[in-house]
Amino acid sequence: MYELQLSKALAVEGLSENDIFDALEKPKESKMGDICLPCFKFARTMRIAPPMIANKLQPYVAGLDFVERAEVAGGYLNIFFDRNFMAKNLEASLALGENVGKSDEGAGKTICIDYSSVNIAKPFHIGHLSTTVIGGALYRIFEHLGYRVVGINHLGDWGTQFGKLIVATCKWSSLEEVASKDEYFLNSLYVRYHREVEEHPEMDDEARAWFKRIEDGDSEATAYFNVFKDVTMRAVGKVYDRLRIKFDSYAGESFYNDKMDACLDILKAKNLLVESEGAQVVKLDDYNMPPCLLVKADGATLYATRDIAAVYYRKQTYDFDKCLYVVAYQQNLHFKQLFQVLKLMDFAGADDMEHIAFGMVSMEDGAMSTRSGRVIWLQDVLDKAVEKALKIIEEKNPDSKDKLAIAESVGVGAVVFSALWNNRIKDIVFSFDKVLNFDGETAPYVQYTYARCASALRKGGEPDLCNMDLAAITDDEGYEVIKSVLSFCDSVRQAGKLREPCYVTRHVVDLAEKFNRFYIGHRIVVEDAAVRNARLLLTKSVANVIKTGLSLLGISAPEEM
Ligand code: ARG
C-alpha cells in the first residue's frame, strides 16, 4: 500500500520512481514492517553498500503521514504504517463503494485506443483474444482514471480476401446462402478457395478482378462485400457482448479510402515519397528500417497508407493526447515505421503514439492457421469454457438457481482473466484446466471469494459505516487485508501508467488470498457487535474492490456460486 507515494518520496539520489516501485516488497514477517525496500539492486548504480543506501533513504520516508517509522536492517529499509491512518483511509475507501480506485488524473485528457481490430471475412480466432481483452481492460482502466477514452475498432475490411470470397461464393454458393448462414460457413468457402487455388491458379486473377471492382465501387461487387461484412460483424458482435467489450468507432480500413490522398500529398510536398520499382515508398535507411511501402506499382494502397490516414483522422476528430495500438508484437516493425514516417511528416501527435505489444496465445495442443482451416474460434473457446464451468458448478452447488448465468460468467471470466494475468509481452499457452482451476490464480478463484463475501454480508447484514471501530481488528491477517484494499488505487494507476492490466489482475488475486486467510482464521458474524461490525466492514471493502477490479478487467462477479 502507498507504493506510489513511497516511490515518489524515494525517487532521489538518482533512483527513478519505477526503480522503487518495482523494488518495493512485502516482507516475509510482519516484524520486518508493512513494506520493505531491498537496496541491493541499487548498489551498482549508486556505488555504495546496500546498508548505506537504506540509511540514506530513511529520512525521505520518515516524515510521510502514513508512516509510523522506518528502520534500517542490513540492506533493507523496513517501513511500518500507522494503523490509525489506515483506519481513516479504509473509511474513505468504503464510502466510495464500487468507485474505489477512481481518480481524476486523466481529467481533460483524451486517449484513443485501437484494439481488437478484427479482419472482416476472416475468423475471429483465439489470436484476437489478447488485443480484445487487453484493449477493453485499458479502456475501462483509463476511464476509471478520469480520461476521456475513445475505443476504436480499426476493422480489417479491405483487401484481396474479399475478391477471393466472391470467387468462392460464385463457384460453390450464392449471395443469398452466405447471407443466411454464419461465419463458419463463410470461412469454409475461404478454406476451400485456398485448397483449390493450388490446382487452379487462375482463380487468383479472377479474385483480383473482383477486388478491383469493389475498389471501383461497382454495385454487384459491393453487395457481396456488404454481406461478408454483415455476417462477420454479427458473429463478432456476439463475442464482444460476452466479453463486455464496446467501441466508440468502427471506422475500419475501408473508411479511409478517400482520406489517403491528402496524406500522400503531404508526403509529396515534403519530398518524402520516392519511387522504387514503380512503387512509392518512404525511405527509412537512416533509421535502420526497410522502406515503408505506401502505393504499389498498380496504384493500390496498403495497410500502412490506411494507418497514416487513420492517425490524421483521429487527431482531427478526437484531438487525442495519446493514441494507443493494442496489436501483437509481430507488427513491431510496422508501427516503428509508421511512427517514424509520422515524425518525418511533422505530424503534431507523432510523439504521442504508442504500440502496446503483446505475446501470442497458443492452445496446449498446438498452433493454428486460417487457411488450412485448423482454426480455433474464440466463440468455441468461450463455449467450451462455459460448458466446463457448468459441470464444476453443478458439482459444487447443485441447488443453485442461476447455474447457467453463473457458468457463463465463470467460463468467460476464466478465459478473459488468463489473457490479463501476465505482462502483456509474455506468450500464453492456453489450458482449460488451468484457467478453470478454482484454487489457482484464476477468475473463478476470485469470483468465488467475492461470492463468499456476498454470502457473509447477507448473513451478517449491512455493516454500519458510522460505527466503525477498526481497533476491533487486532490481528495481522486483518491488517494485511486492509492494506491490500487500500493499495488498490495504486495498482489501477500503475496499470494505466504502464498500460499493463495485469497490475489489476494480480491485485484482485492477492486480495482474495489475503481475505481467504483472514476468513479461515476468523468468523465474520460473531456475537460481539463491535467485532462483527468491523469484520463486516472489512468484508464489504473486499467485496467492493474485487467487484470493481474484476469489472475493470471485463469480468462479472456473481453474488452466489
Ligand atoms: N487488422 C489487423 C490485424 O488483425 C490489426 C489492425 C491494428 N490496427 C491498426 N491500426 N493497424 O492484424
XYZ file of C-alpha atoms and ligand atoms in Angstrom:
573
model
C 0.000 0.000 0.000
C 1.054 3.577 -0.525
C 3.555 2.265 -3.072
C 3.113 5.215 -5.380
C 3.604 7.768 -2.621
C 6.655 5.867 -1.436
C 8.024 5.612 -4.955
C 7.652 9.365 -5.344
C 9.221 10.124 -1.987
C 12.149 7.803 -2.674
C 12.875 8.883 -6.218
C 16.045 10.596 -5.051
C 19.780 10.043 -5.364
C 19.419 9.051 -8.996
C 16.714 6.441 -8.411
C 13.570 6.601 -10.518
C 10.000 6.137 -9.353
C 9.788 2.946 -11.356
C 13.006 1.537 -9.839
C 11.498 1.996 -6.393
C 8.036 0.769 -7.336
C 9.432 -2.435 -8.781
C 11.754 -2.988 -5.832
C 9.234 -2.492 -3.011
C 8.421 -5.813 -1.415
C 6.199 -7.369 1.119
C 8.414 -8.535 3.996
C 8.388 -12.189 4.959
C 7.494 -11.431 8.566
C 5.420 -8.594 9.920
C 8.106 -7.610 12.404
C 10.056 -6.517 9.347
C 7.499 -3.865 8.546
C 4.443 -3.483 6.325
C 6.543 -2.958 3.275
C 10.257 -3.024 2.700
C 12.770 -1.806 0.197
C 15.698 -4.139 -0.505
C 18.508 -1.838 -1.600
C 20.844 -4.442 -3.111
C 19.787 -3.744 -6.668
C 20.809 -0.105 -6.383
C 24.342 -0.765 -5.171
C 25.777 -0.951 -8.693
C 24.450 2.365 -9.892
C 24.854 4.215 -6.597
C 28.282 2.715 -5.907
C 27.759 2.359 -2.181
C 26.916 -0.618 0.013
C 23.218 -1.536 0.415
C 23.017 -0.684 4.162
C 24.392 2.779 3.362
C 21.726 3.221 0.723
C 18.997 2.226 3.178
C 20.439 4.754 5.618
C 20.477 7.477 3.011
C 16.857 6.792 2.034
C 15.424 6.510 5.534
C 14.878 10.235 6.168
C 12.866 10.556 2.952
C 10.098 8.273 4.246
C 10.247 9.002 7.946
C 8.228 12.187 7.523
C 5.346 10.767 5.440
C 1.981 10.969 7.222
C 1.077 7.316 6.743
C 4.442 6.092 8.014
C 4.783 5.267 11.673
C 8.512 4.525 11.466
C 11.205 3.295 9.087
C 14.053 1.046 10.223
C 17.283 0.083 8.512
C 18.090 -3.604 8.790
C 21.095 -4.683 6.780
C 20.442 -3.777 3.164
C 16.739 -3.320 3.827
C 14.647 -0.317 4.632
C 11.677 -1.631 6.637
C 8.666 0.641 6.694
C 5.833 0.442 9.251
C 2.458 2.045 8.544
C 0.369 3.964 11.015
C -2.723 1.876 11.793
C -4.911 4.828 12.745
C -4.110 6.403 9.437
C -5.086 3.195 7.673
C -8.392 3.068 9.509
C -9.229 6.545 8.280
C -8.293 5.588 4.732
C -10.430 2.483 4.909
C -13.408 4.588 5.911
C -12.846 6.753 2.862
C -12.478 3.700 0.656
C -15.743 2.206 1.931
C -17.559 5.450 1.267
C -16.519 5.202 -2.385
C -18.307 1.883 -2.805
C -17.682 0.499 -6.262
C -15.983 3.739 -7.280
C -12.998 2.592 -5.294
C -9.718 3.243 -7.071
C -11.149 6.074 -9.199
C -9.126 9.182 -9.743
C -9.141 12.303 -11.883
C -5.533 12.161 -13.006
C -6.719 11.984 -16.605
C -9.151 14.887 -16.428
C -9.131 16.877 -19.634
C -7.035 14.292 -21.485
C -8.124 12.046 -24.318
C -6.746 8.626 -25.120
C -7.579 6.783 -28.320
C -7.219 3.027 -28.092
C -7.149 0.951 -31.251
C -7.915 -2.618 -30.226
C -9.424 -5.870 -31.386
C -9.464 -4.519 -34.965
C -10.598 -7.815 -36.414
C -10.440 -8.747 -40.032
C -13.720 -8.999 -41.862
C -14.428 -12.273 -43.629
C -11.733 -13.986 -41.641
C -12.309 -15.965 -38.451
C -12.388 -14.245 -35.076
C -9.940 -16.685 -33.548
C -8.057 -17.215 -30.322
C -5.266 -14.986 -31.657
C -7.590 -11.982 -31.212
C -8.282 -12.707 -27.567
C -5.425 -10.619 -26.177
C -5.905 -7.471 -28.231
C -9.613 -7.544 -27.463
C -9.441 -8.045 -23.716
C -6.255 -6.034 -23.072
C -7.735 -3.164 -25.077
C -11.056 -3.468 -23.271
C -9.346 -3.502 -19.880
C -7.185 -0.488 -20.707
C -10.295 1.310 -21.905
C -12.025 0.857 -18.541
C -8.869 1.471 -16.512
C -8.254 4.816 -18.219
C -11.903 5.739 -17.782
C -11.553 4.929 -14.100
C -8.560 7.257 -14.001
C -10.626 10.083 -15.406
C -9.531 10.121 -19.043
C -11.863 10.519 -21.954
C -11.337 7.299 -23.858
C -12.165 6.602 -27.478
C -12.274 2.912 -28.316
C -11.622 2.248 -31.973
C -12.122 -0.969 -33.871
C -9.942 -0.440 -36.938
C -11.681 -3.190 -38.869
C -9.627 -5.033 -41.447
C -12.338 -4.569 -44.043
C -10.228 -4.106 -47.130
C -8.014 -6.443 -49.051
C -7.824 -9.221 -51.566
C -9.623 -11.705 -49.298
C -12.881 -10.103 -50.445
C -12.138 -10.885 -54.079
C -11.309 -14.457 -53.155
C -14.530 -14.844 -51.244
C -16.596 -13.542 -54.134
C -14.998 -16.099 -56.431
C -15.696 -18.838 -53.884
C -19.277 -17.685 -53.356
C -19.998 -17.629 -57.085
C -18.492 -21.060 -57.603
C -19.861 -23.003 -54.651
C -22.641 -20.998 -53.050
C -24.688 -17.852 -53.580
C -25.044 -14.437 -52.042
C -28.395 -15.457 -50.514
C -26.958 -18.570 -48.956
C -23.972 -16.764 -47.441
C -26.281 -14.061 -46.069
C -28.436 -16.661 -44.359
C -25.561 -18.596 -42.838
C -22.919 -17.940 -40.241
C -19.240 -17.101 -40.103
C -18.257 -20.769 -40.069
C -19.845 -21.231 -43.460
C -18.110 -18.149 -44.802
C -14.815 -19.497 -43.535
C -15.402 -22.868 -45.157
C -15.604 -21.073 -48.518
C -12.343 -19.317 -47.775
C -10.647 -22.571 -46.830
C -11.955 -24.302 -49.947
C -10.696 -21.429 -52.089
C -7.198 -21.859 -50.730
C -7.327 -25.598 -51.307
C -8.484 -25.332 -54.903
C -6.366 -22.382 -55.971
C -3.345 -24.681 -55.749
C -4.659 -26.508 -58.823
C -6.347 -23.509 -60.433
C -4.056 -20.529 -60.043
C -6.243 -18.561 -62.489
C -8.718 -18.152 -59.646
C -6.381 -15.563 -58.167
C -6.726 -13.437 -61.313
C -10.485 -13.596 -61.003
C -10.220 -12.648 -57.344
C -8.039 -9.671 -58.136
C -10.503 -8.549 -60.797
C -13.373 -8.764 -58.301
C -11.457 -6.819 -55.699
C -10.728 -4.159 -58.301
C -14.485 -3.907 -58.863
C -15.002 -3.380 -55.137
C -12.360 -0.653 -55.210
C -14.142 0.968 -58.124
C -17.450 0.963 -56.280
C -19.175 -1.484 -58.624
C -22.629 -2.238 -57.177
C -22.619 -6.012 -57.631
C -19.198 -6.374 -56.002
C -20.206 -4.014 -53.217
C -23.287 -6.121 -52.487
C -21.030 -9.115 -51.832
C -18.693 -7.003 -49.738
C -21.583 -5.820 -47.568
C -22.898 -9.318 -46.991
C -19.461 -10.583 -45.945
C -19.128 -7.658 -43.590
C -22.609 -8.195 -42.101
C -22.061 -11.898 -41.495
C -18.726 -11.252 -39.797
C -19.960 -8.335 -37.694
C -22.947 -10.323 -36.479
C -20.633 -13.060 -35.250
C -18.066 -10.703 -33.814
C -20.754 -8.695 -32.037
C -21.884 -11.777 -30.147
C -18.367 -12.357 -28.875
C -17.988 -8.692 -27.889
C -21.202 -8.886 -25.873
C -19.949 -11.902 -23.993
C -16.591 -10.261 -23.377
C -18.239 -6.952 -22.322
C -16.345 -5.095 -24.987
C -17.547 -1.934 -26.638
C -16.250 0.574 -29.141
C -16.941 4.189 -29.878
C -15.932 3.834 -33.507
C -15.885 1.056 -36.064
C -14.063 3.101 -38.675
C -12.089 0.375 -40.405
C -9.619 0.348 -43.236
C -12.235 0.951 -45.935
C -13.307 4.131 -44.159
C -10.019 5.699 -45.228
C -10.403 5.044 -48.954
C -10.992 8.719 -49.656
C -8.660 10.047 -46.963
C -5.287 8.779 -48.128
C -4.657 11.197 -50.974
C -4.406 14.144 -48.604
C -1.706 12.316 -46.648
C 0.155 11.308 -49.780
C 0.093 14.977 -50.776
C 1.768 15.968 -47.524
C 4.412 13.305 -48.108
C 4.989 14.557 -51.643
C 5.191 18.170 -50.551
C 7.876 17.199 -48.062
C 9.733 15.197 -50.708
C 9.407 12.062 -48.622
C 7.736 9.881 -51.230
C 10.178 8.288 -53.635
C 9.703 5.847 -56.460
C 11.145 2.389 -56.147
C 10.487 -0.235 -58.830
C 7.266 1.540 -59.773
C 6.039 1.691 -56.207
C 6.028 4.705 -53.913
C 7.882 4.380 -50.640
C 9.286 6.408 -47.776
C 12.941 5.566 -47.285
C 13.886 4.785 -43.723
C 17.537 3.739 -44.140
C 18.632 6.484 -41.778
C 16.625 4.773 -39.071
C 17.821 1.261 -39.869
C 14.499 0.180 -41.236
C 13.334 -1.079 -44.609
C 11.339 1.422 -46.656
C 7.676 1.933 -45.810
C 5.678 0.907 -48.881
C 2.660 3.185 -49.409
C 1.495 2.791 -53.003
C 2.052 -0.332 -55.088
C 3.052 -0.200 -58.736
C -0.585 -0.861 -59.746
C -1.745 2.120 -57.688
C -3.148 0.081 -54.800
C -2.661 1.492 -51.327
C -1.522 -0.533 -48.345
C -2.176 -1.249 -44.699
C 0.391 1.411 -43.759
C -1.205 4.016 -46.039
C -4.532 3.487 -44.298
C -2.878 3.730 -40.912
C -1.368 7.096 -41.756
C -4.741 8.391 -42.902
C -6.316 6.994 -39.733
C -3.875 8.829 -37.476
C -4.627 12.164 -39.114
C -8.336 11.494 -38.909
C -8.115 10.571 -35.213
C -6.111 13.646 -34.330
C -8.573 15.874 -36.132
C -11.675 14.138 -34.815
C -10.705 13.399 -31.214
C -7.690 15.651 -30.597
C -6.039 12.847 -28.664
C -3.265 13.249 -26.127
C -2.222 9.641 -26.659
C -3.022 7.186 -29.418
C -2.516 3.554 -28.427
C -2.424 0.480 -30.649
C -3.013 -2.826 -28.913
C -1.512 -5.100 -31.539
C 0.650 -8.248 -31.410
C 4.424 -7.860 -31.368
C 4.596 -9.380 -34.842
C 3.709 -5.889 -36.053
C 6.573 -4.170 -34.224
C 8.225 -3.144 -37.452
C 5.002 -1.832 -38.955
C 4.443 0.506 -36.016
C 8.065 1.602 -35.819
C 7.877 2.522 -39.478
C 4.512 4.213 -39.093
C 5.643 6.340 -36.156
C 8.863 7.285 -37.931
C 7.022 8.327 -41.079
C 4.700 10.481 -38.955
C 7.709 12.175 -37.382
C 9.150 12.887 -40.808
C 5.791 14.360 -41.800
C 5.979 16.670 -38.754
C 2.662 15.275 -37.636
C 1.593 17.115 -34.479
C 0.938 13.991 -32.410
C 3.948 11.984 -33.577
C 5.357 11.686 -30.058
C 2.072 10.546 -28.593
C 1.804 7.292 -30.494
C 2.347 4.016 -28.685
C 2.392 0.450 -29.818
C 1.058 -1.669 -26.956
C 2.509 -5.007 -27.985
C 1.597 -8.398 -26.581
C 2.621 -12.031 -26.971
C 0.986 -14.948 -28.692
C -1.749 -17.229 -27.414
C -1.494 -20.835 -28.423
C -3.510 -23.824 -27.343
C -1.931 -26.592 -25.308
C -2.156 -28.861 -28.338
C -0.521 -26.676 -30.961
C -0.867 -23.638 -33.196
C -3.403 -22.619 -35.800
C -3.698 -21.457 -39.379
C -6.606 -19.699 -41.037
C -6.043 -21.043 -44.493
C -5.798 -24.719 -43.721
C -8.952 -24.434 -41.669
C -7.405 -25.588 -38.424
C -8.704 -22.517 -36.673
C -9.562 -22.137 -33.036
C -12.530 -19.813 -32.959
C -12.819 -17.569 -29.961
C -16.549 -18.290 -29.765
C -15.814 -22.024 -29.437
C -13.236 -21.438 -26.727
C -15.794 -19.433 -24.735
C -18.470 -22.091 -25.250
C -16.188 -24.844 -24.111
C -15.059 -22.914 -21.038
C -18.687 -22.238 -20.094
C -19.601 -25.882 -20.578
C -16.766 -26.971 -18.300
C -17.650 -24.295 -15.739
C -21.235 -25.565 -15.692
C -20.059 -29.060 -14.825
C -17.953 -27.774 -11.938
C -20.776 -25.603 -10.604
C -23.261 -28.459 -10.817
C -20.935 -30.491 -8.620
C -20.136 -27.750 -6.153
C -23.551 -26.181 -5.821
C -26.266 -28.398 -7.299
C -29.110 -26.343 -5.790
C -28.106 -23.024 -7.295
C -30.919 -21.405 -9.280
C -28.826 -19.486 -11.758
C -26.428 -22.182 -12.837
C -26.388 -21.163 -16.495
C -25.774 -17.485 -15.851
C -23.079 -18.284 -13.296
C -21.386 -20.699 -15.693
C -21.360 -18.049 -18.415
C -19.795 -15.561 -16.059
C -17.240 -18.022 -14.705
C -16.334 -19.627 -18.030
C -15.961 -16.402 -19.974
C -14.293 -14.718 -16.999
C -11.739 -17.510 -16.797
C -10.738 -17.055 -20.430
C -10.517 -13.263 -20.161
C -8.525 -13.465 -16.954
C -5.968 -15.806 -18.471
C -5.067 -13.203 -21.080
C -4.711 -10.487 -18.428
C -2.700 -12.378 -15.850
C 0.827 -11.833 -17.130
C 2.740 -8.921 -18.507
C 1.413 -8.378 -21.998
C 4.516 -9.388 -23.830
C 4.588 -12.947 -22.494
C 3.375 -15.713 -24.779
C 0.496 -17.708 -23.348
C -0.215 -21.397 -23.642
C -3.905 -21.743 -23.044
C -5.227 -24.651 -20.988
C -8.879 -25.064 -19.969
C -7.985 -26.919 -16.795
C -5.568 -24.245 -15.707
C -7.867 -21.277 -16.272
C -10.812 -23.010 -14.597
C -8.927 -24.152 -11.518
C -10.958 -22.843 -8.565
C -7.880 -22.902 -6.343
C -5.438 -21.254 -8.710
C -4.590 -17.749 -9.761
C -7.770 -17.616 -11.785
C -11.016 -15.745 -12.284
C -13.100 -18.491 -10.642
C -10.943 -18.272 -7.520
C -11.513 -14.525 -7.270
C -15.197 -14.801 -8.164
C -15.595 -17.472 -5.522
C -14.050 -15.180 -2.938
C -16.451 -12.428 -3.943
C -19.412 -14.793 -3.566
C -18.059 -15.750 -0.146
C -18.007 -12.054 0.881
C -21.504 -11.540 -0.510
C -22.791 -14.504 1.446
C -21.208 -13.253 4.702
C -22.808 -9.848 4.123
C -26.200 -11.465 3.522
C -25.852 -13.383 6.767
C -24.458 -10.562 8.865
C -26.464 -7.722 7.376
C -25.145 -4.422 6.042
C -22.416 -3.115 8.350
C -22.653 0.304 9.939
C -20.059 2.614 8.467
C -20.654 5.296 11.086
C -19.735 2.958 13.875
C -16.507 1.680 12.525
C -14.092 0.680 15.209
C -11.150 -0.853 13.461
C -9.452 -1.329 16.791
C -11.600 -4.452 16.823
C -9.343 -5.826 14.091
C -6.333 -6.755 16.128
C -4.698 -9.473 14.088
C -2.144 -9.284 11.303
C -4.319 -11.163 8.826
C -6.946 -8.445 9.102
C -4.374 -5.744 8.581
C -2.993 -7.482 5.540
C -6.490 -7.331 4.069
C -6.851 -3.650 4.890
C -3.512 -2.864 3.304
C -4.454 -4.664 0.138
C -7.799 -2.860 -0.038
C -6.091 0.480 0.396
C -3.445 -0.105 -2.217
C -5.950 -0.964 -4.940
C -5.850 2.606 -6.258
C -2.070 2.303 -6.685
C -2.447 -0.794 -8.789
C -5.055 0.841 -11.020
C -2.764 3.809 -11.562
C 0.218 1.636 -12.233
C -1.838 -0.417 -14.694
C -2.696 2.768 -16.561
C 0.775 4.200 -16.424
C 2.479 1.094 -17.786
C -0.507 0.042 -19.927
C -0.462 -3.285 -18.074
C -3.853 -4.529 -16.880
C -2.029 -7.332 -15.040
C -1.439 -4.992 -12.108
C -5.192 -5.062 -11.509
C -5.422 -8.805 -12.150
C -2.636 -9.547 -9.703
C -4.146 -7.221 -7.161
C -7.520 -8.933 -7.033
C -5.847 -12.325 -6.638
C -3.605 -11.026 -3.873
C -6.589 -9.521 -2.071
C -8.612 -12.717 -2.462
C -5.752 -14.730 -0.982
C -5.428 -12.385 1.959
C -9.129 -12.306 2.610
C -9.353 -16.088 2.495
C -6.536 -16.356 5.014
C -8.456 -13.999 7.290
C -11.728 -15.821 6.689
C -10.297 -19.211 7.577
C -8.944 -17.882 10.868
C -11.915 -15.760 11.944
C -15.683 -15.981 11.938
C -17.224 -12.870 10.461
C -20.662 -12.975 12.054
C -19.814 -13.158 15.761
C -21.724 -12.120 18.923
C -19.635 -9.092 19.849
C -21.259 -6.206 17.956
C -18.117 -4.113 17.535
C -16.036 -7.004 16.273
C -18.843 -8.164 13.994
C -19.280 -4.695 12.532
C -15.556 -4.269 11.944
C -15.275 -7.656 10.246
C -18.337 -6.994 8.126
C -16.876 -3.658 7.082
C -13.675 -5.365 6.156
C -15.641 -7.915 4.141
C -17.604 -5.158 2.452
C -14.444 -3.308 1.460
C -13.022 -6.512 -0.026
C -16.234 -7.109 -1.977
C -16.108 -3.570 -3.372
C -12.530 -3.864 -4.533
C -12.954 -7.305 -6.067
C -16.120 -6.322 -7.877
C -14.584 -3.142 -9.218
C -11.295 -4.822 -10.078
C -12.997 -7.616 -11.974
C -15.261 -5.192 -13.762
C -12.237 -3.155 -14.911
C -10.951 -6.383 -16.398
C -14.310 -7.051 -18.037
C -15.307 -9.881 -15.720
C -18.546 -10.099 -13.771
C -18.860 -11.178 -10.163
C -21.829 -13.437 -9.401
C -23.355 -12.963 -5.933
C -23.551 -16.707 -5.489
C -21.500 -19.566 -6.781
N -6.485 -5.954 -38.540
C -5.122 -6.019 -38.116
C -4.729 -7.463 -37.849
O -5.561 -8.265 -37.461
C -4.857 -5.227 -36.871
C -5.068 -3.756 -37.018
C -4.460 -2.989 -35.908
N -4.699 -1.582 -36.013
C -4.105 -0.758 -36.831
N -4.478 0.491 -36.846
N -3.146 -1.142 -37.655
O -3.563 -7.785 -37.977
